[in-house]
Tab-separated table of C-alpha atoms in Angstrom:
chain	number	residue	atom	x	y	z
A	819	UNK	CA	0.000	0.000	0.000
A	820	UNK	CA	1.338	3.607	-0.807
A	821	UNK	CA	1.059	6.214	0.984
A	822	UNK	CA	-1.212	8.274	-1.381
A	823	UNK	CA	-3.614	5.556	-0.641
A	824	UNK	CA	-3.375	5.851	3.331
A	825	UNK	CA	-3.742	9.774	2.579
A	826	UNK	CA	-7.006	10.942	4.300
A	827	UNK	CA	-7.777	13.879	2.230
A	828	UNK	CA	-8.894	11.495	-0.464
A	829	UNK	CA	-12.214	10.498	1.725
A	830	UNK	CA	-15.187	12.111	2.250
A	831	UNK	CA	-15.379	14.699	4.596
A	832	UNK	CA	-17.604	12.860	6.614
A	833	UNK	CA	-15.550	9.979	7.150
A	834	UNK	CA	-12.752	12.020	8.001
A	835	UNK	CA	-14.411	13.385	10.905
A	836	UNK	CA	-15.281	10.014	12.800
A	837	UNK	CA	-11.685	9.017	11.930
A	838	UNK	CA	-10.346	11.923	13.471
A	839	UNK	CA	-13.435	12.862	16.008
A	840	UNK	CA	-11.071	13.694	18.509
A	841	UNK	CA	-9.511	16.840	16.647
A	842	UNK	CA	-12.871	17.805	15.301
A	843	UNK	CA	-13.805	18.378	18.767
A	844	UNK	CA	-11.350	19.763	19.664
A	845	UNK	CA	-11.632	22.051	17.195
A	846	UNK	CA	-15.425	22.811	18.102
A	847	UNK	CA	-14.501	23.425	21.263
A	848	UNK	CA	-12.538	26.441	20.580
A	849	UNK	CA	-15.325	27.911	17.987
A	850	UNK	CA	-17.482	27.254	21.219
A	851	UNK	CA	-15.479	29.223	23.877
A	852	UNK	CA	-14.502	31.709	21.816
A	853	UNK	CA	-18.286	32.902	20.527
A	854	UNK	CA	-19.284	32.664	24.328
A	855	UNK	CA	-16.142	35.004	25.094
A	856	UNK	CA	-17.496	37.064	22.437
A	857	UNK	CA	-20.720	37.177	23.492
A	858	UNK	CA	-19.736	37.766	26.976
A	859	UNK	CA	-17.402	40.606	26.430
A	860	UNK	CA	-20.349	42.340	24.495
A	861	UNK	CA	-22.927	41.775	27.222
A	862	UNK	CA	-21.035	43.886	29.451
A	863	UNK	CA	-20.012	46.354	26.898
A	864	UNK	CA	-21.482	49.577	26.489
A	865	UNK	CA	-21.122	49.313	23.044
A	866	UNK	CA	-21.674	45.477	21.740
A	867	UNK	CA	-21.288	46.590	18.225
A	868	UNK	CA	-18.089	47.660	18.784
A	869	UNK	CA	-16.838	44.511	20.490
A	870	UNK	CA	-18.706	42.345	17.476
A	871	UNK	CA	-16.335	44.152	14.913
A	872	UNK	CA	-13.090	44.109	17.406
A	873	UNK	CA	-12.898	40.769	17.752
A	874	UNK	CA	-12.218	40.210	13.673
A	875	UNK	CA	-8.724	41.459	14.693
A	876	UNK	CA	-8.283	41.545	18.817
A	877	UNK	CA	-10.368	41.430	21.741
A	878	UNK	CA	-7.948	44.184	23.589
A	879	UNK	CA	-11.347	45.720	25.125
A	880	UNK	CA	-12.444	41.975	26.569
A	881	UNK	CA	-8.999	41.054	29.016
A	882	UNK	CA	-11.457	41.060	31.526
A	883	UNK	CA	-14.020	38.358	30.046
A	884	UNK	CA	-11.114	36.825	29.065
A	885	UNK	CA	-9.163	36.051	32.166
A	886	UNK	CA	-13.203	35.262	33.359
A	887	UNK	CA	-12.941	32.566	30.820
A	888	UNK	CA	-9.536	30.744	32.009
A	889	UNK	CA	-6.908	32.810	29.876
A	890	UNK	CA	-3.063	32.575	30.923
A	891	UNK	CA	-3.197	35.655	32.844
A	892	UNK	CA	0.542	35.486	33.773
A	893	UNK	CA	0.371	37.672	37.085
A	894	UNK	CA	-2.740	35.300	38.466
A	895	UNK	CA	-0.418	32.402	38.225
A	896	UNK	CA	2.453	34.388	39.825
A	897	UNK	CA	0.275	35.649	42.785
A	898	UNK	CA	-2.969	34.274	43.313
A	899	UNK	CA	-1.564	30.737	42.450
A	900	UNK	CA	-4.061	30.109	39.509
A	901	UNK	CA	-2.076	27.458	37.676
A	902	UNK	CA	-5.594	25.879	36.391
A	903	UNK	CA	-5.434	28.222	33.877
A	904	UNK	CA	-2.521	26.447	32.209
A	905	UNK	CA	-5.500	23.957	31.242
A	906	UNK	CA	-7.957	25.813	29.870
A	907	UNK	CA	-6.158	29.105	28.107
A	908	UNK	CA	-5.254	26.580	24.578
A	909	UNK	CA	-9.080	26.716	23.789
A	910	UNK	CA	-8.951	30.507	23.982
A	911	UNK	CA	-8.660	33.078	20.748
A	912	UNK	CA	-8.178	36.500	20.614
A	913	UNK	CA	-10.087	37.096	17.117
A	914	UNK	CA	-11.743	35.388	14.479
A	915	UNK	CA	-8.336	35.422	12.376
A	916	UNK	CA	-6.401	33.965	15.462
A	917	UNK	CA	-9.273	31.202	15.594
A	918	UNK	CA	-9.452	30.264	12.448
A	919	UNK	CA	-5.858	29.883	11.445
A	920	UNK	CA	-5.569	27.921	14.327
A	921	UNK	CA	-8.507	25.448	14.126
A	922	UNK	CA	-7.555	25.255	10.230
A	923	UNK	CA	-3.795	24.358	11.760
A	924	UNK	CA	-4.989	22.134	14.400
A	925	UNK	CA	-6.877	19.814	11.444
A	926	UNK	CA	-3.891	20.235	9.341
A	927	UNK	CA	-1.901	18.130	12.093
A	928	UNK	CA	-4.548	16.275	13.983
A	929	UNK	CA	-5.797	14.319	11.775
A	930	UNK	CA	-2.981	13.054	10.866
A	931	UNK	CA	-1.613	12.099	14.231
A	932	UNK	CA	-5.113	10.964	15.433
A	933	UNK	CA	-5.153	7.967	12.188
A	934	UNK	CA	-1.525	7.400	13.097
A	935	UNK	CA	-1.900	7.262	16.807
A	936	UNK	CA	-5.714	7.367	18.032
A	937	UNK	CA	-7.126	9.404	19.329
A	938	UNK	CA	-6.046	8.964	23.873
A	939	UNK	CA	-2.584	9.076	22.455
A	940	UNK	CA	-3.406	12.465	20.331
A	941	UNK	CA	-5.130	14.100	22.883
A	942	UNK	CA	-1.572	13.604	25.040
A	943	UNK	CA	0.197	14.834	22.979
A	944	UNK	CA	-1.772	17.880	22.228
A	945	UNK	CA	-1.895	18.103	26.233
A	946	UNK	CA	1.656	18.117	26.423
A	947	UNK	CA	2.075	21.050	23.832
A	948	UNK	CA	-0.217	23.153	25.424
A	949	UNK	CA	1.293	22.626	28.425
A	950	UNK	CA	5.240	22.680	27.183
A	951	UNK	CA	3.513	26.183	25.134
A	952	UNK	CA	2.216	27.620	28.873
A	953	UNK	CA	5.396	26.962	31.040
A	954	UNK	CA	7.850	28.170	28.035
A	955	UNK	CA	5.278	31.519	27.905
A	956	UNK	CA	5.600	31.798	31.705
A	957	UNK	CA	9.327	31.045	31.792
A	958	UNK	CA	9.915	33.645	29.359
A	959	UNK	CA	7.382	36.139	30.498
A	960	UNK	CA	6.373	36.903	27.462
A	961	UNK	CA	2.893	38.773	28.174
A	962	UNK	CA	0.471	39.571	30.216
A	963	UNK	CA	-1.877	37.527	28.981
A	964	UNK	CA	-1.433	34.436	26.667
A	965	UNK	CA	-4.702	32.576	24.915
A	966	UNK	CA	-4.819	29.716	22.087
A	967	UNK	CA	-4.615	26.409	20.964
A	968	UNK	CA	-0.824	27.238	18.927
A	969	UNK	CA	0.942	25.589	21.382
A	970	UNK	CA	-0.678	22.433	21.290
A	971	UNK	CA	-0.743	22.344	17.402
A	972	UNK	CA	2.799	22.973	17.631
A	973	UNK	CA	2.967	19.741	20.022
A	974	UNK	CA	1.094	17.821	17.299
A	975	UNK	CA	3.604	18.647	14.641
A	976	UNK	CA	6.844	17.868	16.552
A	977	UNK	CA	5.683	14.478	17.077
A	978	UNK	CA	4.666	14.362	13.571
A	979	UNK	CA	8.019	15.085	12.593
A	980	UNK	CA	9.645	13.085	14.850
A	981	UNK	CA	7.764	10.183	14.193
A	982	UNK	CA	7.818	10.552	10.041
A	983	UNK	CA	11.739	10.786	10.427
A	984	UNK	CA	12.496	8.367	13.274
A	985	UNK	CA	9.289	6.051	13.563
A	986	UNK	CA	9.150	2.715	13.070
A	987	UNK	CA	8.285	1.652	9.385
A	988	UNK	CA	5.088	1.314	10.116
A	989	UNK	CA	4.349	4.640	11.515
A	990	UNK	CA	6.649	6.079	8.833
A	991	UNK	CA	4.364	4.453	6.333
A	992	UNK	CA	1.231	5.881	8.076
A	993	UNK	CA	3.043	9.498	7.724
A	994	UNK	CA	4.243	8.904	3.806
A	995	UNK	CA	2.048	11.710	2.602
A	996	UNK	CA	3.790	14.143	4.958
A	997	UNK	CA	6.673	15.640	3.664
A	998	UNK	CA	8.934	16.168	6.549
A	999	UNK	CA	10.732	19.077	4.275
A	1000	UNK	CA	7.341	20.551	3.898
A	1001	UNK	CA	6.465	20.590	7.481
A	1002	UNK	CA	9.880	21.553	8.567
A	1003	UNK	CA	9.801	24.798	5.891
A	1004	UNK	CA	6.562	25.437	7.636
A	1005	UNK	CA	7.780	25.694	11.048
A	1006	UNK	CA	10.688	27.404	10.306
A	1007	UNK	CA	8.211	29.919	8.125
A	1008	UNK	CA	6.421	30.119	11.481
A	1009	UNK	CA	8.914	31.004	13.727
A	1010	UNK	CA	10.362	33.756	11.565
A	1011	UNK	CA	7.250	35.504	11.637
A	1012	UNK	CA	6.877	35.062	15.172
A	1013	UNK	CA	10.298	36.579	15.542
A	1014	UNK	CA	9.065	39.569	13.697
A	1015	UNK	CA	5.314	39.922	15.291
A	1016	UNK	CA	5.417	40.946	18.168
A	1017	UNK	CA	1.731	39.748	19.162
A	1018	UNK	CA	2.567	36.567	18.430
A	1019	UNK	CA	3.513	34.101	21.596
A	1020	UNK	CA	7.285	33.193	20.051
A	1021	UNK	CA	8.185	31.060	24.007
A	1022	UNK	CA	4.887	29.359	23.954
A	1023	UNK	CA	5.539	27.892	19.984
A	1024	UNK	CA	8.833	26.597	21.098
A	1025	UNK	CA	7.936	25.056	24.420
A	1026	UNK	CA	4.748	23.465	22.483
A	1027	UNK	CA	7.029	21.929	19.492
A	1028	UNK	CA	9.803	20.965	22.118
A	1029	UNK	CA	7.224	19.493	24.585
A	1030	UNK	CA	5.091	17.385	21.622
A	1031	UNK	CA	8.269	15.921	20.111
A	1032	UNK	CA	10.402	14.708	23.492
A	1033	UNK	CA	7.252	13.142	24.360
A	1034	UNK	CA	7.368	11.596	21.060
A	1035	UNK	CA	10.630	10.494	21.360
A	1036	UNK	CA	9.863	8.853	24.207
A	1037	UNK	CA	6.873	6.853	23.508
A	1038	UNK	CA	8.584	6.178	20.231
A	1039	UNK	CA	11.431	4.079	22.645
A	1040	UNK	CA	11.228	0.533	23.945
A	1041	UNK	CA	12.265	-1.185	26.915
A	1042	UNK	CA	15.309	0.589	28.977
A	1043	UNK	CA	15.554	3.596	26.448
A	1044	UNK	CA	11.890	4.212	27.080
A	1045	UNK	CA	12.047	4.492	30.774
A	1046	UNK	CA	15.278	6.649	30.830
A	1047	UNK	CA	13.534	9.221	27.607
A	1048	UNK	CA	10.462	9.459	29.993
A	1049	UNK	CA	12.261	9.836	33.088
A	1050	UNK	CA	14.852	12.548	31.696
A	1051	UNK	CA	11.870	14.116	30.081
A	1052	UNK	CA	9.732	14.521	33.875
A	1053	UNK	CA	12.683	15.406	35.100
A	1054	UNK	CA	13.209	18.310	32.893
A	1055	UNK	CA	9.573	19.362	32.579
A	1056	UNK	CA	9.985	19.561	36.318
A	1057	UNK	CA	12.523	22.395	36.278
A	1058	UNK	CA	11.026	23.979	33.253
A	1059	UNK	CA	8.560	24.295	36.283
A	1060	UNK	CA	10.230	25.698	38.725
A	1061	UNK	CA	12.144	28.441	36.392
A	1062	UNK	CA	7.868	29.267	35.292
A	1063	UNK	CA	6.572	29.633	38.628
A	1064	UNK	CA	9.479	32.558	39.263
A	1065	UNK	CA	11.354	33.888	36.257
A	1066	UNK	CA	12.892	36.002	38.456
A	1067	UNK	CA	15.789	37.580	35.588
A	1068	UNK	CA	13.108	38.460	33.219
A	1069	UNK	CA	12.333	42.006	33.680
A	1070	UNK	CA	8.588	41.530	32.487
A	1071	UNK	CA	7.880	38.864	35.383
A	1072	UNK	CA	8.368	41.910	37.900
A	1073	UNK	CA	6.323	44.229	35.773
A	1074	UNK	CA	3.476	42.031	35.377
A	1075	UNK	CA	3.030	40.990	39.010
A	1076	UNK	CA	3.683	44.702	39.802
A	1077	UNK	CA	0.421	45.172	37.818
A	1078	UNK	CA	-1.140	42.311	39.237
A	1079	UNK	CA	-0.783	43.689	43.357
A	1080	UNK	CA	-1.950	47.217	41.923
A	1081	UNK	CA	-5.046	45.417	40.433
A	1082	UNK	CA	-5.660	43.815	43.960
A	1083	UNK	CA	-4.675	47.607	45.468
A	1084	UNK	CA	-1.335	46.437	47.335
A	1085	UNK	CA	1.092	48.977	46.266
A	1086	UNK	CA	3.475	48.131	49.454
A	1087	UNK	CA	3.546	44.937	47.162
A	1088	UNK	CA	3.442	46.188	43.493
A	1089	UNK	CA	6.013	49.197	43.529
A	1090	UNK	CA	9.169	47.098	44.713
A	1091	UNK	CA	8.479	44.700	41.581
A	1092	UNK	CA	8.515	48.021	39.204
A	1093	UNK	CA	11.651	49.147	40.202
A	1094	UNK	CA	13.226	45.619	40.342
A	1095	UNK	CA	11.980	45.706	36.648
A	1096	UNK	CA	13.917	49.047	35.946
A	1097	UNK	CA	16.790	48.082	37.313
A	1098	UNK	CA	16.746	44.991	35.017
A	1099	UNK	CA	15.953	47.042	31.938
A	1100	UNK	CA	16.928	50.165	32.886
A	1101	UNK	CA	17.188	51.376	29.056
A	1102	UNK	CA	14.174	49.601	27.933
A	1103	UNK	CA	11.518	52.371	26.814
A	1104	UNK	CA	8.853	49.917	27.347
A	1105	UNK	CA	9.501	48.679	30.535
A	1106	UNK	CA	10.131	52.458	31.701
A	1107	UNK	CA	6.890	53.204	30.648
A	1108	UNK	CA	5.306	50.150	32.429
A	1109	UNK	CA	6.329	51.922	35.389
A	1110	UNK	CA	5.789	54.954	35.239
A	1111	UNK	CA	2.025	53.669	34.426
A	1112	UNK	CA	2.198	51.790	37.143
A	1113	UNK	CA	3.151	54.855	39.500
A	1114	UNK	CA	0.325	56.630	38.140
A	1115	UNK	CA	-2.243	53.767	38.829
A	1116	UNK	CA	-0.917	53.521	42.146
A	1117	UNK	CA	-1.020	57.288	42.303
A	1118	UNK	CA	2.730	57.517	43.990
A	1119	UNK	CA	5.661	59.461	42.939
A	1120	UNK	CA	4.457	60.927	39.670
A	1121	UNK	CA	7.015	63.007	39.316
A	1122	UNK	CA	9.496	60.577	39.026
A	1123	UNK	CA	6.989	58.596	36.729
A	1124	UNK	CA	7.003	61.657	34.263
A	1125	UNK	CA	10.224	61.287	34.461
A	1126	UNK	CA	10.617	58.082	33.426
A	1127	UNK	CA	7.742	58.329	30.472
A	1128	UNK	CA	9.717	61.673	29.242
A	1129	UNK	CA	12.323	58.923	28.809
A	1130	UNK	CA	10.376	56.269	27.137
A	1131	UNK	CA	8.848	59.598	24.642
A	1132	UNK	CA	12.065	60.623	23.753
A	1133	UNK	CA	12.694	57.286	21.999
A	1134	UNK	CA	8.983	57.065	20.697
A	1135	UNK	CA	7.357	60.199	20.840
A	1136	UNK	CA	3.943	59.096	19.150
A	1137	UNK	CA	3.720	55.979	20.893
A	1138	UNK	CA	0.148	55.889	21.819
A	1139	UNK	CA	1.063	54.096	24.970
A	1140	UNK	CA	3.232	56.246	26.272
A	1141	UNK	CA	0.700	59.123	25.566
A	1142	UNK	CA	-1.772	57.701	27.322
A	1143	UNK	CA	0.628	57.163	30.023
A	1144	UNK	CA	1.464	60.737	30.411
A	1145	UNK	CA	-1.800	62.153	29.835
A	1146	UNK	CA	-3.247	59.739	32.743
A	1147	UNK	CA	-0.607	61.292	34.912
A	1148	UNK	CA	-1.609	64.485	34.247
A	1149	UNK	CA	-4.908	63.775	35.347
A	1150	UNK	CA	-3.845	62.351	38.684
A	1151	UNK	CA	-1.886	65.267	39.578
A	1152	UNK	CA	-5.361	67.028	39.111
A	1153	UNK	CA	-4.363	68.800	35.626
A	1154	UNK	CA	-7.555	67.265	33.504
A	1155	UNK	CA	-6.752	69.971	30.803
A	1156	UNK	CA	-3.384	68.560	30.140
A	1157	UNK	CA	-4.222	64.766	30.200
A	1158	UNK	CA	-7.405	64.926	28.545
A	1159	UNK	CA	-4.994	66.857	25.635
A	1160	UNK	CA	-2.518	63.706	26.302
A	1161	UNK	CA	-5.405	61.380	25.881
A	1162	UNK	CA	-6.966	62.761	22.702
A	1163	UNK	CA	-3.646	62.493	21.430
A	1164	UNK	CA	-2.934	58.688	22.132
A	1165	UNK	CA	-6.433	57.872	20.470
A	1166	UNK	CA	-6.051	59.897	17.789
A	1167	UNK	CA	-3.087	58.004	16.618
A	1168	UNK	CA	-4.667	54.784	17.471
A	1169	UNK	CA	-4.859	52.289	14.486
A	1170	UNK	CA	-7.898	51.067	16.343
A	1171	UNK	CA	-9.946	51.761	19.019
A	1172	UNK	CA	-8.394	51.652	22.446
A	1173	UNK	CA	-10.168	50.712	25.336
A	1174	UNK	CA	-8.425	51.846	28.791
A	1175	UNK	CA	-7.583	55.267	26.670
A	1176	UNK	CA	-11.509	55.781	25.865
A	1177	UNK	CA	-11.905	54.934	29.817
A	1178	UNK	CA	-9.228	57.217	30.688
A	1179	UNK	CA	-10.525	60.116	28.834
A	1180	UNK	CA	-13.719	59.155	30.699
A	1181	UNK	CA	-12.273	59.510	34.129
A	1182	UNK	CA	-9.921	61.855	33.939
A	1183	UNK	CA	-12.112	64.786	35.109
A	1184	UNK	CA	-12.185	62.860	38.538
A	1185	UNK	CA	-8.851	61.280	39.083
A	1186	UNK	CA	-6.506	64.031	40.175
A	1187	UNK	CA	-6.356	63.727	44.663
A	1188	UNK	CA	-9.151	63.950	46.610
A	1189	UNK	CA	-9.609	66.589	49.069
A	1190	UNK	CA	-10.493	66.581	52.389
């Protein structure tokens, strides 16, 4: 038998599916989650519209709903000890384009491992690519918040890859239609763009590819090899561990649990975590403005925090951020004129709408100290 005759995309669609019901589902589950995250976020919006045409592209205005709905919020793990969430963010999208390159990706790959492998075997290792994907995001702090089902996918192909180049001749012969050039051109096409955008979740792809083909490797082993792959393999997951739970070099693990004790209003908490993060990027414009924001939210030291956005302006000075960011501390030192000015600013030059600026300019009027 050749493998253009074991290739599934020459059967009905319909047969595909209950060969492969495992990915399908999978797949369904994300449209699920995602239209209820949708829906959500414009149930509490003021303008559901809005929110219906912003999630095409992003749901920046829906971090909220989002975290609601199991997201990786990084600084929840960190300090409230949510590590659940490594579980359920891979069925979360940010937009209709993120969802359905993914669930178009996730077929790609799962069928194919799901008639190679079956479908318990599949769902592991699609497990242990989202997971591999969360601790690599979390190890390399990476963002704030991290949704979708790349990881995973990304877990699917490395043992696809694996197993096409070093499976048995059986499972090689499963995998004949896959072109392990193709695949590896893909991956590398990937990555390159992930290197480039900066949206994209470049720590999570490579701890998802690296986590789906070691446990390949390992199931691919018999006897003694097999034991030692799957014990070197626990063994390193388990430090991969420890480095996620406190990635305590990377300058954006102190600036998101900063923001994470000023969300639950403990600044004696937050502001020692923003300066740890200047200190370990002291020339970073980004991470100087992540301070100086969070100053302002706390409402401590502003001066200093102009000082530091001045910095971050001088080396962007139409970055919408770091307008807002200077306009909101205008209107905490009481100066409404100034930051509302600051504010119209960073949403004019918005490529799209902008949710904490439109709330800003909102309550600006009211933020400057209160009076006794």
């Amino acid at each position: 038998m050749t493998g253009t005759e074991l290739d599934p995309r020459r059967e009905p669609w319909r047969t595909r599916v209950r060969a492969a019901w495992l990915t399908a589902s999978i797949g369904v589950i994300c449209v699920l989650a995602f239209v209820g995250t949708v829906a959500g976020c414009a149930w509490t919006s003021t303008s559901p519209g809005r929110t219906a045409i912003e999630s095409l592209y992003g749901l920046s205005s829906c971090r909220a709903t989002m975290e609601a709905a199991g997201a990786l919020a990084v600084g929840r793990v960190w300090v409230d000890g949510e590590w659940w969430r490594i579980a359920t963010t891979g069925f979360l999208h940010g937009s209709w384009l993120h969802l359905i390159l993914n669930v178009w990706s996730l077929w790609s790959v799962g069928e194919w491992a799901e008639r190679t492998w079956g479908a318990a075997r599949t769902g592991a290792l699609f497990a242990a690519g989202c997971l591999g994907g969360a601790l690599g995001s979390l190890a390399w702090a990476e963002a704030p918040v991290v949704v979708g089902a790349s990881a995973g996918i990304l877990g699917l192909a490395g043992a696809l890859l694996v197993a096409r180049l070093f499976g048995d001749p059986a499972t090689r012969e499963k995998l004949a239609a896959v072109s392990p050039i193709g695949l590896g051109v893909t991956l590398a096409v990937l990555f390159a763009i992930g290197a480039i955008v900066p949206v994209i979740a470049q720590a999570g792809h490579v701890g998802g590819l690296i986590a789906g083909a070691c446990a390949a490797w390992a199931g691919m082993q018999r006897g003694f090899l097999r034991g030692a792959s799957t014990l070197v393999f626990a063994v390193a997951t388990n430090e991969v561990v420890h480095i996620a739970a406190r990635p305590d070099a990377r300058a954006h693990y102190h600036e998101f649990v900063g923001f994470r004790w000023i969300d639950l209003d403990n600044q004696a908490e937050a502001l020692p975590h923003l300066e740890r993060a200047l200190e370990l990027a002291p020339g970073d414009p980004a991470v100087s403005n992540a301070v100086a924001y969070g100053l302002a939210l706390a409402g401590q030291d502003l001066d200093r925090a102009d000082v530091l956005v001045d910095a971050a302006l001088a080396d962007e000075p139409d970055n919408v951020n770091y307008l807002d960011t200077k306009g909101w501390i205008a209107c905490r030192r009481g100066d409404a004129a100034a930051g509302l000015a600051l504010l119209e600013r960073a949403r004019d030059g918005a490529e799209i709408p902008v949710q904490e600026i439109e709330d800003h300019l909102v309550d600006c009027p009211a933020a400057g100290p209160s009076t006794p």
